Coordinates of C-alpha atoms in Angstrom, one line a residue:
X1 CA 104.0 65.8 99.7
X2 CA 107.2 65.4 102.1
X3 CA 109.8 63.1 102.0
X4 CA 112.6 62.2 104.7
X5 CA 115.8 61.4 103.1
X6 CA 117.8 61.4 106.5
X7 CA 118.7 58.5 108.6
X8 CA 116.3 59.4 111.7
X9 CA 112.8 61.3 112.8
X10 CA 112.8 64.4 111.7
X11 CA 109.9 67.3 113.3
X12 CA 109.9 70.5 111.3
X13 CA 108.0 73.3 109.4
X14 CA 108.6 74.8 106.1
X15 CA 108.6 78.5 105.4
X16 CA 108.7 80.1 102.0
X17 CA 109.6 83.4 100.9
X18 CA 109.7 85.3 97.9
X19 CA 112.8 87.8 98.2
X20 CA 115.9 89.1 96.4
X21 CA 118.6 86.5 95.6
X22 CA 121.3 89.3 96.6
X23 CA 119.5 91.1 99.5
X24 CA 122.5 93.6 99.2
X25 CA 123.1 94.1 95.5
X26 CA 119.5 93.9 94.3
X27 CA 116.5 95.7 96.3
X28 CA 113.3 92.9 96.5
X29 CA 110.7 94.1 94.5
X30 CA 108.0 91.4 96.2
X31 CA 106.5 92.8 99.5
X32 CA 105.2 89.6 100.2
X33 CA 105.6 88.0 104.0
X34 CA 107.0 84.6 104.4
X35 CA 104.6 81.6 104.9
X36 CA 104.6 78.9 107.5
X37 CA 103.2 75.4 107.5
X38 CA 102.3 73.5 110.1
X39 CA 104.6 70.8 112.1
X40 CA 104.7 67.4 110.9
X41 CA 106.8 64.5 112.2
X42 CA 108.7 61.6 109.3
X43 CA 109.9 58.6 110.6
X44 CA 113.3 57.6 108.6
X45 CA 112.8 57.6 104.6
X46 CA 109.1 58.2 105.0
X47 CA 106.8 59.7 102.6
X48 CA 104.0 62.1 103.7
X49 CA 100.9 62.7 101.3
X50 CA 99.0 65.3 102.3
X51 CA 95.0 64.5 102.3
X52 CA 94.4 68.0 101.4
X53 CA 96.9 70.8 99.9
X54 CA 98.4 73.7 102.4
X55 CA 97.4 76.6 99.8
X56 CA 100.4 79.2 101.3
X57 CA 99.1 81.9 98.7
X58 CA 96.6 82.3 97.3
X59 CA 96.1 85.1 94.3
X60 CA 98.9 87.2 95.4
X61 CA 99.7 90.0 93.0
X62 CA 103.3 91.9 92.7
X63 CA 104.7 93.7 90.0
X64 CA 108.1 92.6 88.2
X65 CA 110.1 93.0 84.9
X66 CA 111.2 89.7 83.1
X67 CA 114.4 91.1 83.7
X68 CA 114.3 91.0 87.8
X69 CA 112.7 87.6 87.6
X70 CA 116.3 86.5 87.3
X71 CA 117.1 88.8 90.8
X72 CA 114.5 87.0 92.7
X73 CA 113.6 83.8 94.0
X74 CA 111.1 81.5 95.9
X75 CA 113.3 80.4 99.2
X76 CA 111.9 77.3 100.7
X77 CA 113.6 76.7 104.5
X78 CA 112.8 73.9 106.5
X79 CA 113.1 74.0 110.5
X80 CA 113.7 71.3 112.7
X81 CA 111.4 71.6 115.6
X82 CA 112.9 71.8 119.5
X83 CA 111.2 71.2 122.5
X84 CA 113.6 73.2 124.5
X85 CA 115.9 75.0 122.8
X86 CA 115.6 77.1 119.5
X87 CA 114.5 75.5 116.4
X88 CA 117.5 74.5 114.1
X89 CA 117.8 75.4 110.6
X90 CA 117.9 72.2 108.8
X91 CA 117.5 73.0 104.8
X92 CA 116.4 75.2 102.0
X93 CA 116.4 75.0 98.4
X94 CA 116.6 78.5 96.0
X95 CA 114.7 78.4 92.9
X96 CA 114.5 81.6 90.7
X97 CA 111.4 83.2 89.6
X98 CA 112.1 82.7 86.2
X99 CA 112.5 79.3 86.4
X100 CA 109.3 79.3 87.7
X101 CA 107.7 81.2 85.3
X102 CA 108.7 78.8 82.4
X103 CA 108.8 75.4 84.0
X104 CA 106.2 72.8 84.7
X105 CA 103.9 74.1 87.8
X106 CA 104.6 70.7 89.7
X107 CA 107.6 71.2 91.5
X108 CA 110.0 68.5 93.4
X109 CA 112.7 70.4 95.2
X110 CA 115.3 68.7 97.2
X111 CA 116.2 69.9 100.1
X112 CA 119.8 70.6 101.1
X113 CA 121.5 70.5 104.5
X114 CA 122.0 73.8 105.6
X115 CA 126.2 74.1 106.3
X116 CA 128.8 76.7 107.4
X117 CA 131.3 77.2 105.4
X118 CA 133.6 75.4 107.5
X119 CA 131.5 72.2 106.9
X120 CA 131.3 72.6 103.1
X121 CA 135.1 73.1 103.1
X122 CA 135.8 70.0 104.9
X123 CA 132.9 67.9 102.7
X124 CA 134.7 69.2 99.7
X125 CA 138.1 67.9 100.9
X126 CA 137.1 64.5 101.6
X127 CA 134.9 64.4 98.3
X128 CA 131.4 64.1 99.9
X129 CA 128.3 65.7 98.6
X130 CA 126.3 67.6 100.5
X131 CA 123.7 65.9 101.8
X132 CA 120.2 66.2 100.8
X133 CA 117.3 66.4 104.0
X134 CA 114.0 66.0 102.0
X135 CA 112.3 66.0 98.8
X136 CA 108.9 68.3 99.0
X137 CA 106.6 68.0 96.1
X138 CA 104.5 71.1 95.3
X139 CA 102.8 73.6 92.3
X140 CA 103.5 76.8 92.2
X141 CA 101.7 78.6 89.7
X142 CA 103.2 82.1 88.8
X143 CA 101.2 83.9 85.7
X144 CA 101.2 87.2 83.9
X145 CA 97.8 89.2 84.4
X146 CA 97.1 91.8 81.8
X147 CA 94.6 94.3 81.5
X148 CA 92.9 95.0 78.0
X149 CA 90.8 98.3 77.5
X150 CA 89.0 98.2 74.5
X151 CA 86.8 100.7 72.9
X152 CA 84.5 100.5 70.2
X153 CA 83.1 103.5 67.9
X154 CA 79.9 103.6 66.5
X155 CA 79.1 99.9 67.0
X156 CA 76.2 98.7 65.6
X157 CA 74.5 95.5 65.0
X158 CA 72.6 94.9 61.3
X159 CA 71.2 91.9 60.8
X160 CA 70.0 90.6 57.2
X161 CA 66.8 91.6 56.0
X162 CA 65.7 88.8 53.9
X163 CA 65.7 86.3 56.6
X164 CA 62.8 84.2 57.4
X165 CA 62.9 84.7 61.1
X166 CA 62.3 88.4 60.9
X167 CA 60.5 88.4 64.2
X168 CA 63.0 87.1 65.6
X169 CA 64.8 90.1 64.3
X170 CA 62.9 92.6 65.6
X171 CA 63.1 90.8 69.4
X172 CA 67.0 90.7 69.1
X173 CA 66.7 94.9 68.2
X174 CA 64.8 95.6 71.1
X175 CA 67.6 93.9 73.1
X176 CA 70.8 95.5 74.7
X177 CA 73.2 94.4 72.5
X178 CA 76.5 92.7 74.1
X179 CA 80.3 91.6 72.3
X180 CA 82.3 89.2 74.6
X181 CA 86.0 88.9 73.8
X182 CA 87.2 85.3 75.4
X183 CA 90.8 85.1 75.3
X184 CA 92.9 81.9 77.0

């Protein structure tokens, strides 16, 4: 869902990206390209539930150490939309992987205005926050995938031999004989 917290219409598109949080200390890891959604317009302070969801990726796989979790993050940006000019940058929100990883996978980021430095300066001398642009509600669901190989010598399958259904018994050793492992 989307939600306008600014005091007029807003047009935009989100992108997210999964990158480096320090492009030049840290090398990304994650060779995966940004996503974009589709344009949507929000009157002042209104909330958008979508009918269905916008699934941005789906099963993507990447290697990474718990230990670069930290270095990377999920970057969501949000672009104002122009009919004639370029589109503005408007907000983003930074969340690190490993937050991700260990919190809850429904997510409601908030959006901050996009500032120079010049801007944030002067809002910190007058004592003003930075103003937030929109709330987005959405699940990201980052798991661990692991591969077990298992092997099994000289497996065999006895069954009792004073059972009553001993026909049974001799169907069930004609059979290929199968062990499933179901792990959560």
């Amino acid at each position: 869902n989307f939600e306008n917290l600014t005091n007029e219409a807003v047009r935009f598109f989100v992108t997210v990206t999964i990158e480096s949080e320090n492009p030049i200390r840290h090398k990304s890891r994650v060779h995966i390209l940004s996503r974009y959604t589709h344009c949507y317009t929000l009157q002042k302070s209104e909330v958008m539930v979508l009918d269905s969801p916008i699934i941005l990726y789906d099963k993507k796989y990447f290697n990474l150490p718990y230990k670069e979790l930290e270095k990377h993050v999920v970057k969501v940006d949000m672009w104002e939309m122009s009919r004639w000019t370029f589109n503005n940058y408007f907000g983003f929100k930074k969340l690190r992987l490993s937050e991700v990883a260990k919190k809850d996978p429904n997510i409601t980021m908030m959006l901050q205005k996009k500032l120079t430095r010049k801007q944030k300066e002067e809002l910190r001398k007058k004592n003003k926050p930075v103003g937030d642009v929109a709330n987005i509600g959405c699940v990201i669901c980052l798991e661990e995938v692991f591969d077990f190989f298992l092997e099994c010598d000289n497996w065999t399958l006895s069954l009792n031999k004073d059972s009553d259904e001993n026909k049974k018994a001799q169907l069930v050793r004609k059979e290929n004989k199968r062990l499933t492992f179901i792990m959560p």
